[in-house]
Each structure stands twice: as structure tokens, then as C-alpha cells.
mmCIF file of C-alpha atoms and ligand atoms in Angstrom:
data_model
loop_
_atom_site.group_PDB
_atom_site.id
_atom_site.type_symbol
_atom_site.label_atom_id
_atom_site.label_comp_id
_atom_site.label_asym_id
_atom_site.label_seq_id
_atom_site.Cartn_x
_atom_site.Cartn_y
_atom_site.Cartn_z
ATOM 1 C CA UNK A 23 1.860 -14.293 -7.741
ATOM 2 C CA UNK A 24 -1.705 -14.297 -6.746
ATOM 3 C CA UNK A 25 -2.880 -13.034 -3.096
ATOM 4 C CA UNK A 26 -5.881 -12.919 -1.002
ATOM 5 C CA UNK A 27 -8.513 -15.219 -1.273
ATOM 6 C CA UNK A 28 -7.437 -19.165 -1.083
ATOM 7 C CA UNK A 29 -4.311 -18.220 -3.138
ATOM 8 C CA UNK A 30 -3.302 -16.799 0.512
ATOM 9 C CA UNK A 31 -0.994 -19.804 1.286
ATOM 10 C CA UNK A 32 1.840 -17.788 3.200
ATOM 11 C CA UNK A 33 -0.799 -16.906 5.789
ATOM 12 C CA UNK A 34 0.606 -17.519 9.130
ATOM 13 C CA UNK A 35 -1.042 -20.109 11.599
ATOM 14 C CA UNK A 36 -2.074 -17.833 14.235
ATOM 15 C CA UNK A 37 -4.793 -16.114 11.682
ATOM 16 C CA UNK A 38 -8.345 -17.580 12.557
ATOM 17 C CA UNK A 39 -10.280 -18.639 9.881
ATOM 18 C CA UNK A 40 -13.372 -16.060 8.217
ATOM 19 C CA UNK A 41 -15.510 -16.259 11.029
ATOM 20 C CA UNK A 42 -13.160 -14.493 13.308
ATOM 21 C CA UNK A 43 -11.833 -12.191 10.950
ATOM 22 C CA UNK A 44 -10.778 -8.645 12.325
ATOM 23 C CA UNK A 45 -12.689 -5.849 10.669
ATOM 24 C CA UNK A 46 -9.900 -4.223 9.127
ATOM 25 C CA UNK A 47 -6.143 -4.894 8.683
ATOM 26 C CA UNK A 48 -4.074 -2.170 9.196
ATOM 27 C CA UNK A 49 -0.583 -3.167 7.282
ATOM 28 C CA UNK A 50 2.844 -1.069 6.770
ATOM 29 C CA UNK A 51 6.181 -2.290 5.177
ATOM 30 C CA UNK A 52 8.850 -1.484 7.371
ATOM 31 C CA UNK A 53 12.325 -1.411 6.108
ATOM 32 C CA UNK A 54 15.120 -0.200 8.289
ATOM 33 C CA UNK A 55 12.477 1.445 10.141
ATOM 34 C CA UNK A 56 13.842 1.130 13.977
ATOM 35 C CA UNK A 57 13.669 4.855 14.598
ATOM 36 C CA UNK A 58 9.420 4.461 13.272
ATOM 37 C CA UNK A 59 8.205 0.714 13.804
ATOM 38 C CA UNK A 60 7.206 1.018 17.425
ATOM 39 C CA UNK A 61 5.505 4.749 16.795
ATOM 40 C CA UNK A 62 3.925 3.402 13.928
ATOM 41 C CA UNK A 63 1.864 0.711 15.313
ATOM 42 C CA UNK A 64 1.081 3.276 18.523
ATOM 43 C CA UNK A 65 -0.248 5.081 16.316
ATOM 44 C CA UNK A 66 -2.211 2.774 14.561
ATOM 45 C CA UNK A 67 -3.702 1.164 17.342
ATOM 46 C CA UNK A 68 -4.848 4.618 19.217
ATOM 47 C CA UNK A 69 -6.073 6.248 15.851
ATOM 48 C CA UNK A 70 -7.507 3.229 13.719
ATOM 49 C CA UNK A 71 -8.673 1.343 15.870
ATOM 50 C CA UNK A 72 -11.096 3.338 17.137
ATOM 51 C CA UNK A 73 -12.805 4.067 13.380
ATOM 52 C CA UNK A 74 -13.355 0.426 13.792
ATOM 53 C CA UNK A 75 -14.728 -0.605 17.238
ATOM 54 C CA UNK A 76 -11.023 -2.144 17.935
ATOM 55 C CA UNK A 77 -11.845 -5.115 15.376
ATOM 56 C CA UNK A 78 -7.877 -4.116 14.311
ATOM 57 C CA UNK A 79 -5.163 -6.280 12.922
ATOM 58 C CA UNK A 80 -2.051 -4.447 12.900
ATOM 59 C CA UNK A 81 0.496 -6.343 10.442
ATOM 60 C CA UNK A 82 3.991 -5.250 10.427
ATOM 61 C CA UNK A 83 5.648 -6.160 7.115
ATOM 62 C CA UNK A 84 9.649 -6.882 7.876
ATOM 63 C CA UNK A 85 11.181 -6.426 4.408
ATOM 64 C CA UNK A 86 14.738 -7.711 5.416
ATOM 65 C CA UNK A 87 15.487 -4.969 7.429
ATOM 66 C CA UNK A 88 18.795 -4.979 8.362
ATOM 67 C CA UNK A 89 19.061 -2.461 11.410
ATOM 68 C CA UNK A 90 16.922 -3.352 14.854
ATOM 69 C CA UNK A 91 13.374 -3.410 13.166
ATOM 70 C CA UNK A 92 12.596 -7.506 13.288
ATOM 71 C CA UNK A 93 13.329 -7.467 16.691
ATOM 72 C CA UNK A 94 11.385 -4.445 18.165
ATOM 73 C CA UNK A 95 8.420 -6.171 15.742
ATOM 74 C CA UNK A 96 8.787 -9.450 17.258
ATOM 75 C CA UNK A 97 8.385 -7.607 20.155
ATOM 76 C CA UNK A 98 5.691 -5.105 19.382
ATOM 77 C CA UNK A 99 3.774 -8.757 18.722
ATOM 78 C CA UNK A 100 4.734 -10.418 21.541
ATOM 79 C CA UNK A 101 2.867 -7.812 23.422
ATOM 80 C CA UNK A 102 -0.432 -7.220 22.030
ATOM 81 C CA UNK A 103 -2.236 -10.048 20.485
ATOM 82 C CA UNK A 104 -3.438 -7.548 17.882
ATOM 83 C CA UNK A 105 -0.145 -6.773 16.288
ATOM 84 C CA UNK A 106 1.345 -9.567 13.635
ATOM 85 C CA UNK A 107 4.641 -8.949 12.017
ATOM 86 C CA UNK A 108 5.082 -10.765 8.746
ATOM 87 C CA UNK A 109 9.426 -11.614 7.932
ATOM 88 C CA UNK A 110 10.662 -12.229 4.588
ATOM 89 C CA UNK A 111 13.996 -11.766 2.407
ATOM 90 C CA UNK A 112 14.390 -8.226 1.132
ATOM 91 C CA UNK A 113 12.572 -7.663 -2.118
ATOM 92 C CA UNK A 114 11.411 -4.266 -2.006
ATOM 93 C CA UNK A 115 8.407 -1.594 -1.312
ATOM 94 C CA UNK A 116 6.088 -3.912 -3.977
ATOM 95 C CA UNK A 117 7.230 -7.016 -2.778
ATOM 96 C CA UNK A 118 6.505 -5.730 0.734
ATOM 97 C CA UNK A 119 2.601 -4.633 0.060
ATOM 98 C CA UNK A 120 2.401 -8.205 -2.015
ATOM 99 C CA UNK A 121 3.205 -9.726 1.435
ATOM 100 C CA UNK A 122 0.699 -7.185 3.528
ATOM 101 C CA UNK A 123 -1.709 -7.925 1.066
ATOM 102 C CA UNK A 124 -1.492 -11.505 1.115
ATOM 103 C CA UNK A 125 -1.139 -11.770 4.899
ATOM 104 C CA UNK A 126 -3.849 -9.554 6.121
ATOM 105 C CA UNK A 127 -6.625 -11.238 7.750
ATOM 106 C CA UNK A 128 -9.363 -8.714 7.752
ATOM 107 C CA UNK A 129 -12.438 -8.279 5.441
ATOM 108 C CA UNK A 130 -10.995 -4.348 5.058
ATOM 109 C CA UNK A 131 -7.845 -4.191 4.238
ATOM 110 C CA UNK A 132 -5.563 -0.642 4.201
ATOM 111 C CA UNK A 133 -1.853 0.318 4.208
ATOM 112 C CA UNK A 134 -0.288 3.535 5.018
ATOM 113 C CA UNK A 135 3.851 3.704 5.321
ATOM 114 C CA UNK A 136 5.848 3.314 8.311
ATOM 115 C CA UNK A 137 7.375 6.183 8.987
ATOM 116 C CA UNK A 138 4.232 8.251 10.098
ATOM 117 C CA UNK A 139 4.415 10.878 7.157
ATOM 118 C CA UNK A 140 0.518 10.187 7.370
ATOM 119 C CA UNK A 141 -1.904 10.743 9.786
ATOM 120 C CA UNK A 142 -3.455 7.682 10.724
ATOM 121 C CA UNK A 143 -6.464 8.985 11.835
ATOM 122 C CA UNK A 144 -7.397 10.073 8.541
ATOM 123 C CA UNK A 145 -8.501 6.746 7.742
ATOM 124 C CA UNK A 146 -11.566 7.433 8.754
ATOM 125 C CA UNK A 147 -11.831 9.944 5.556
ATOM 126 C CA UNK A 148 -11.361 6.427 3.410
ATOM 127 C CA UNK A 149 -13.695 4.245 5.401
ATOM 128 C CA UNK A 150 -16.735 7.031 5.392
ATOM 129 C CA UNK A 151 -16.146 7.588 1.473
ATOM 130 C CA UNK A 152 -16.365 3.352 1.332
ATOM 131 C CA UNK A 153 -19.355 3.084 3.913
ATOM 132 C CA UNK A 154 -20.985 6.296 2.254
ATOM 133 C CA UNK A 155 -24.679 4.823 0.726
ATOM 134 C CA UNK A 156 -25.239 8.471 -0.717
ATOM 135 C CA UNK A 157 -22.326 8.122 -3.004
ATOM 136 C CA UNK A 158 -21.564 5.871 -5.858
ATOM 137 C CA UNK A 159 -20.748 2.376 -4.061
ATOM 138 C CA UNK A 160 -17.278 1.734 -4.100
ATOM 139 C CA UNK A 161 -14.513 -1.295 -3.315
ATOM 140 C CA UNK A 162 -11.171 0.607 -2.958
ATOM 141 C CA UNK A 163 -10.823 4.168 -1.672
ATOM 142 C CA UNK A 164 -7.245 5.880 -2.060
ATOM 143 C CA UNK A 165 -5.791 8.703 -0.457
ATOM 144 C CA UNK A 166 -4.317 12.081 -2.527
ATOM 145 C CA UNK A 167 -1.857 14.264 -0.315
ATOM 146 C CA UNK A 168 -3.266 17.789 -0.404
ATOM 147 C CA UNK A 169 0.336 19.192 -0.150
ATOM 148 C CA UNK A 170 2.940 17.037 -0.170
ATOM 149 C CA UNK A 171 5.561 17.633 2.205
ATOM 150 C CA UNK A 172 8.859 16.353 0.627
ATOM 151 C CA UNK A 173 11.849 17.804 -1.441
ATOM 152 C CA UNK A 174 10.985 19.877 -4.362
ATOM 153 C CA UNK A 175 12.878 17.294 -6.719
ATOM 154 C CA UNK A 176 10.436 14.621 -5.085
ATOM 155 C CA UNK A 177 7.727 16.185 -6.582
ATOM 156 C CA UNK A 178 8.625 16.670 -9.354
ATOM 157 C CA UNK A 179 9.855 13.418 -9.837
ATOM 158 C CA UNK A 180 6.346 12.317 -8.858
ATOM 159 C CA UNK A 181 4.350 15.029 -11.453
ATOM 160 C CA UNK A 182 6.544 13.423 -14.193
ATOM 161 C CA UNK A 183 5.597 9.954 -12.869
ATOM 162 C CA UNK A 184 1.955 10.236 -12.784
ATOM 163 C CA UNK A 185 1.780 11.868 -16.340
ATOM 164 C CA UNK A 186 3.358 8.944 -18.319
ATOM 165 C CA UNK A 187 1.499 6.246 -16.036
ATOM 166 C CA UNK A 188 -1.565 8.602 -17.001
ATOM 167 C CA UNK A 189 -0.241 8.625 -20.695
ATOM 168 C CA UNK A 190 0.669 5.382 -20.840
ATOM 169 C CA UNK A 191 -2.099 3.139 -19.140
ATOM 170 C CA UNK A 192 -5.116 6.029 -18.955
ATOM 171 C CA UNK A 193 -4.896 5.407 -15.568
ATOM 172 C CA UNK A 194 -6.316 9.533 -14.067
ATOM 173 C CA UNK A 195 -5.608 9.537 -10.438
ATOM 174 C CA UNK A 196 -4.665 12.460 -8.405
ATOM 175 C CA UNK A 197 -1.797 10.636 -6.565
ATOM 176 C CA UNK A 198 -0.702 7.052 -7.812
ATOM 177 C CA UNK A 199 1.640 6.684 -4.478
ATOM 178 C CA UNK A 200 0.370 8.166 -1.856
ATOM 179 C CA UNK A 201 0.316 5.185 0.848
ATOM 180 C CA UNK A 202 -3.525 5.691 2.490
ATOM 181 C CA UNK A 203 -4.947 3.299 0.616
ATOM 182 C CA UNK A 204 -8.132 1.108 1.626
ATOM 183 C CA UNK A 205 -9.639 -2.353 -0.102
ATOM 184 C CA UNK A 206 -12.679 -4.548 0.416
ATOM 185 C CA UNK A 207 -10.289 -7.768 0.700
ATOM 186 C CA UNK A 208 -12.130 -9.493 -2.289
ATOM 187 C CA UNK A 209 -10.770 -7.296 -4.917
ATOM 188 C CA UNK A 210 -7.563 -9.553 -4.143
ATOM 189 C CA UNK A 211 -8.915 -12.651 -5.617
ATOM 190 C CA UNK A 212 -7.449 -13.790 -8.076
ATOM 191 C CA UNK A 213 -5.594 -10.592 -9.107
ATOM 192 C CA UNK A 214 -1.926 -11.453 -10.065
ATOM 193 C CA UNK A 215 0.959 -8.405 -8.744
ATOM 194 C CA UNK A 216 4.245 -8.726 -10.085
ATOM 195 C CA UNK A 217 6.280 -5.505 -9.165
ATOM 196 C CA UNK A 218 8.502 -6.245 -6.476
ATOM 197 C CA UNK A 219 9.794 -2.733 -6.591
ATOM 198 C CA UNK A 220 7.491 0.940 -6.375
ATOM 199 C CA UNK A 221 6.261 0.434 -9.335
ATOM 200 C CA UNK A 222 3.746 -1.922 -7.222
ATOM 201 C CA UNK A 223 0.917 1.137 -6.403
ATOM 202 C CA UNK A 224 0.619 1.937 -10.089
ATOM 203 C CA UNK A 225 0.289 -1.600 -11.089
ATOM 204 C CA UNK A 226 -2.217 -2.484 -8.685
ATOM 205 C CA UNK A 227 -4.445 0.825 -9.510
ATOM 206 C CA UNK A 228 -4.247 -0.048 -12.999
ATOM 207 C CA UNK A 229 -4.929 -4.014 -12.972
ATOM 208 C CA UNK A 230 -8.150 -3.034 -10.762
ATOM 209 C CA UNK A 231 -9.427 -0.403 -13.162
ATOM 210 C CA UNK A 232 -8.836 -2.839 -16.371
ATOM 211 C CA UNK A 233 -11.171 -5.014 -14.209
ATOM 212 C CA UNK A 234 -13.549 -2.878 -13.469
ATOM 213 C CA UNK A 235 -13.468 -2.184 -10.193
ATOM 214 C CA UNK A 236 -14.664 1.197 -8.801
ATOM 215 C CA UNK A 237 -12.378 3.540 -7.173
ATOM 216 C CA UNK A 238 -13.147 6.998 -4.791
ATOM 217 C CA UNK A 239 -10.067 9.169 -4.022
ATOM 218 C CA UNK A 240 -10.031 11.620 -1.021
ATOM 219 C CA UNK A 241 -7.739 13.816 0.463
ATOM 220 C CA UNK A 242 -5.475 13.373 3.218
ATOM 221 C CA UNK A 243 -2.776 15.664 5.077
ATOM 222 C CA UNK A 244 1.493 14.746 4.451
ATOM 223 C CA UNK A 245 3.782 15.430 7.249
ATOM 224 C CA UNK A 246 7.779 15.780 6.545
ATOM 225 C CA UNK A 247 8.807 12.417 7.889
ATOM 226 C CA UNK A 248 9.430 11.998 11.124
ATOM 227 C CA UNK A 249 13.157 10.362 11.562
ATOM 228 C CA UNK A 250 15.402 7.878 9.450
ATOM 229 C CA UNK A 251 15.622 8.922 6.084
ATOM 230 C CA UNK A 252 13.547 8.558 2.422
ATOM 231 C CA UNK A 253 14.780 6.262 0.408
ATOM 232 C CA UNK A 254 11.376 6.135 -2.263
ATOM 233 C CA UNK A 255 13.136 7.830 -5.135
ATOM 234 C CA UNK A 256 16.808 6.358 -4.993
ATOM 235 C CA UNK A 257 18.491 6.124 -9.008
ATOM 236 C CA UNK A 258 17.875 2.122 -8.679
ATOM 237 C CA UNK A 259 14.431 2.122 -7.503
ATOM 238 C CA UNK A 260 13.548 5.146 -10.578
ATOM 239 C CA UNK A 261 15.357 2.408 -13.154
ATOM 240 C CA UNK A 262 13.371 -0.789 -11.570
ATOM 241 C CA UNK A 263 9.910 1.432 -11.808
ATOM 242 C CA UNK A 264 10.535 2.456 -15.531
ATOM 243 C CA UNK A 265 11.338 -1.251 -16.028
ATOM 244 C CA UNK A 266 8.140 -2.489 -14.301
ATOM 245 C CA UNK A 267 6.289 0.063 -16.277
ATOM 246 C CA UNK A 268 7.428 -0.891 -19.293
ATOM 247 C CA UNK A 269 6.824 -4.364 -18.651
ATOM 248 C CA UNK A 270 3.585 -4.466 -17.577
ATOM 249 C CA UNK A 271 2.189 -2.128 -20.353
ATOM 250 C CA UNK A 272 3.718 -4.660 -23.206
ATOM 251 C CA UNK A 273 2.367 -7.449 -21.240
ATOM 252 C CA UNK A 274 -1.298 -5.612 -21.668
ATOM 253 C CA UNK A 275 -0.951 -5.309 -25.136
ATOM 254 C CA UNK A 276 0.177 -9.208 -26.046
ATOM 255 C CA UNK A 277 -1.329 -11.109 -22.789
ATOM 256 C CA UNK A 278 -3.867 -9.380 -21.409
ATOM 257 C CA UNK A 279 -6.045 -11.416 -19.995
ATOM 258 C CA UNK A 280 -3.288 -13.394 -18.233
ATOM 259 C CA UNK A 281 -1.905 -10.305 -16.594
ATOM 260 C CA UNK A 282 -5.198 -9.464 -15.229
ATOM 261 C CA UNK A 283 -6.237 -12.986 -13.640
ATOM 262 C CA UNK A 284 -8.614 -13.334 -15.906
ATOM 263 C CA UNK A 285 -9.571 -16.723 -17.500
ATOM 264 C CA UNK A 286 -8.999 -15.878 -21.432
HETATM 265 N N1 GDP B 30 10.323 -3.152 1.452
HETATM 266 C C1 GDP B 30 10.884 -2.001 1.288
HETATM 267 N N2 GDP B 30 10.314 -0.970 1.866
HETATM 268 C C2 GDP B 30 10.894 0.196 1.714
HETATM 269 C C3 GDP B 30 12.060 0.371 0.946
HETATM 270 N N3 GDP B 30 12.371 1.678 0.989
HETATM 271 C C4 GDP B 30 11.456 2.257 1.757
HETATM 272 N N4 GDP B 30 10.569 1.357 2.212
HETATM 273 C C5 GDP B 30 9.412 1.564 3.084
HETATM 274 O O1 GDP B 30 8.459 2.255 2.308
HETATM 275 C C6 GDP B 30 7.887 3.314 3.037
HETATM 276 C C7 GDP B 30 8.164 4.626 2.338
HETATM 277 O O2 GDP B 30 9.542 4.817 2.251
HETATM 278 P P1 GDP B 30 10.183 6.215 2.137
HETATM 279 O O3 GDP B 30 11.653 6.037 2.066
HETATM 280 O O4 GDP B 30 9.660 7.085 3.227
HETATM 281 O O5 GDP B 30 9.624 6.686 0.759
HETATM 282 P P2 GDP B 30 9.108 8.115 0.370
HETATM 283 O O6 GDP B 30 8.156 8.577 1.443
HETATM 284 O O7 GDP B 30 8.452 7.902 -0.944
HETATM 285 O O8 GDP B 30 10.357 8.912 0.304
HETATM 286 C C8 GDP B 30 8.449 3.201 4.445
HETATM 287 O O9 GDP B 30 7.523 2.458 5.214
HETATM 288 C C9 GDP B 30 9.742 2.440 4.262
HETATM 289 O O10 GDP B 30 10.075 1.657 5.378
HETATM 290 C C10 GDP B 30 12.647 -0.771 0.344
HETATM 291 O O11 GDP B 30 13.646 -0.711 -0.348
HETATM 292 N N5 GDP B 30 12.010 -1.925 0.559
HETATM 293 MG MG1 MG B 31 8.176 8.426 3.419
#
């Protein structure tokens, strides 16, 4: 699929057109996140949307959660004109951003996770490093966790991870999946995503470098998460990432052009 930009065509009514466009959209995928969803977009609205004058969009991305989460969204939106929640079928942590992404009304567009292992704040780290005129200009500015706080097998699931996406696609980033990320909405246009599963972040980090576009990284602080439980490196998800991965590099090497939305 293709998002942002006129291929947007899942965009809900009750976004206004460009003129009124928030300044930023802050988006998280929320799966079975009752315990998080209402903290999250607290959070979010006392901590982002500040950096941004309150020109906020919080979008709540309802993967199919099966547990209390659609409701306490629905509600969360019914209460503050500023808060969205976007439903759809289950299809996973890709197929979740593909949705934010594709939904979000605002010129910036960032994503963190919903179950405030991130401080939100800290946003302001990525939107200095893209407003920063001293520094090379930039379109996308991700976040690297300075110490990641999860399970020792977690990270070194994820040291093993970056290496072959490193090996594999030359893509050299400190931290393909750390969710602070941060986008100038037009580097959407046009750009087809496929991975429905985590395989999503490197795919996206890897179709904008093959076209080009120019990338900052800066740090940002990890928290253990705060309830409910991780699910990011379950068997099934590890076999759907290694099948993305190996997808998407053979589709590179016989249809490039295609893959990267870009008229052969
Ligand atoms: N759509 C979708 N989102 C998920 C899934 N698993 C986790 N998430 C969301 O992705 C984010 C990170 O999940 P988490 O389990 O904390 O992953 P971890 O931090 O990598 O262990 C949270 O916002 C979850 O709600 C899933 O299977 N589908
Ligand atoms: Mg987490």
C-alpha cells in the first residue's frame, strides 16, 4: 500500500483539509493496551503538546485489541477534540504504524509506543535536531535508546537484529526499533510499506535511505514498561520479521524501483 499524500484514502471525515492541519501528529499503536491507552495519551497531550504550541493531533491506533482498549479510546476521543482513535482488524505492529501513518493529519508526523517505555517529552530532542538550521537539514529524525531497559535476551535479540539488517541492506543506524521516531509528512508520498508485522521500522528506514532521504538520530532515555506485558519479540513475530526481511531484500535486487515507489 501507499500512504500519506492523496494515496491517504482511509482518512477519516472529521480530519480538515491542509489548511487546518495540526502541527504535528502524535500517533501510537495500541494493542491490548487497557492498562496504558488512557496514560499514554495524558502523557502525550501534557508533554508534546507543549513542544508544539498545542497544534497536537493525538491518534490512537486500535489494532484489534481484544481486551477494553477500543472502548476507553472511543472514549479518550469523545472527550477531547484533539484525540482521534483509528479501528481496524488485527494485523500487527507494521500494519498498525501503516495505519498511523496514513491517518495522521499533521504536517509533522511522530510515533512513540503505547505503553510509556518512552518519555514523551523527549520529543523535543527530535523536533530541535529537525528545526536545527546549524546542522545538516534533515526530513526524519529517529530516536536511539541510550540504555535499553528490557530483558537481557531482548537485547540481544535486537544486537543480532540490527547486524544482519546492517549486513544485509547497509542500512547503519544505532537503533532500527526504537519507537521515537519523527517525519516531515511528505516523505510519505508515494512510498509503498508492506510489512504488516515488526519488520515495518526496518523497512521504512531502509526504503527512505534507498531514496535519498536524510536522516539525524538522537538519543533518548528507555524506561522498563510500565504494566501489561511485551509481546515485541514473541517466536511468531521473530519468524514473520526474518520473512519480511527476506522478502523485501530479494524484492530490491529484481524490482527495485517498484518497491521503492519509484516510476522505473
Ligand atoms: N498492532 C500491534 N501492536 C502491537 C502488537 N504487539 C505489541 N504491539 C504494540 O507495540 C508496542 C510495543 O509493544 P511491546 O510489546 O511493548 O514491544 P517491545 O517494547 O518491543 O517489547 C505497544 O504499543 C504495543 O501495544 C501486535 O501484535 N500488534
Ligand atoms: Mg514495549
Amino acid at each position: 500500500m501507499s500512504v500519506g499524500g492523496a494515496g491517504a484514502g482511509s482518512r477519516d471525515a472529521a480530519t480538515g483539509p491542509e489548511a487546518t492541519r495540526p502541527r504535528l501528529t502524535f500517533f501510537f499503536p495500541a494493542y491490548n493496551e487497557e492498562e496504558n491507552v488512557d496514560s499514554t495519551v495524558e502523557r502525550a497531550l501534557a508533554d508534546i503538546g507543549p513542544l508544539v504550541g498545542g497544534s497536537l493531533e493525538v491518534l490512537i491506533v486500535d489494532d484489534g485489541s481484544t481486551d477494553r482498549t477500543p472502548e476507553l479510546a472511543d472514549r479518550l476521543a469523545a472527550a477531547n477534540p484533539q484525540v482521534r482513535v483509528h479501528h481496524q482488524p488485527n494485523r500487527g505492529y507494521g500494519g498498525a504504524l501503516k495505519a498511523g501513518f496514513a491517518n495522521a493529519a499533521g504536517d509533522l508526523i511522530c510515533f512513540s509506543d503505547g505503553d510509556l517505555q518512552f518519555d514523551l517529552n523527549e520529543m523535543q530532542r527530535l523536533l530541535d535536531r529537525l528545526d536545527d538550521g546549524e546542522k545538516q537539514p534533515v526530513d526524519v529524525v529517529i530516536g536511539y535508546r541510550i540504555r535499553r531497559r528490557d530483558p537481557l535476551h531482548r537485547l540481544f535479540i535486537a544486537k543480532t537484529y540490527n547486524l544482519i539488517v546492517a549486513v544485509l541492506f547497509g542500512l547503519r543506524v544505532h537503533d532500527i526499533d526504537c519507537a521515537m521516531k519523527l517525519f516531515r509528512r511528505h516523505v510519505f508520498e508515494g512510498l509503498p510499506l508492506d510489512a504488516d508485522g515488526p519488520f515495518l521500522s526496518a523497512e521504512l528506514l531502509i526504503k527512505l535511505k534507498a531514496r535519498g532521504v536524510r536522516m539525524a538520530q538522537v538519543g533518548v532515555n528507555h524506561y522498563p514498561r510500565a504494566a501489561g506485558t511485551n509481546t515485541g519479540a514473541s517466536f511468531t513475530k521473530i519468524l514473520r520479521t526474518f520473512r519480511d526481511l527476506f522478502a523485501l531484500r530479494l524484492a530490491l535486487w529484481i524490482r527495485r524501483s517498484e518497491v521503492l515507489g519509484q516510476g522505473r
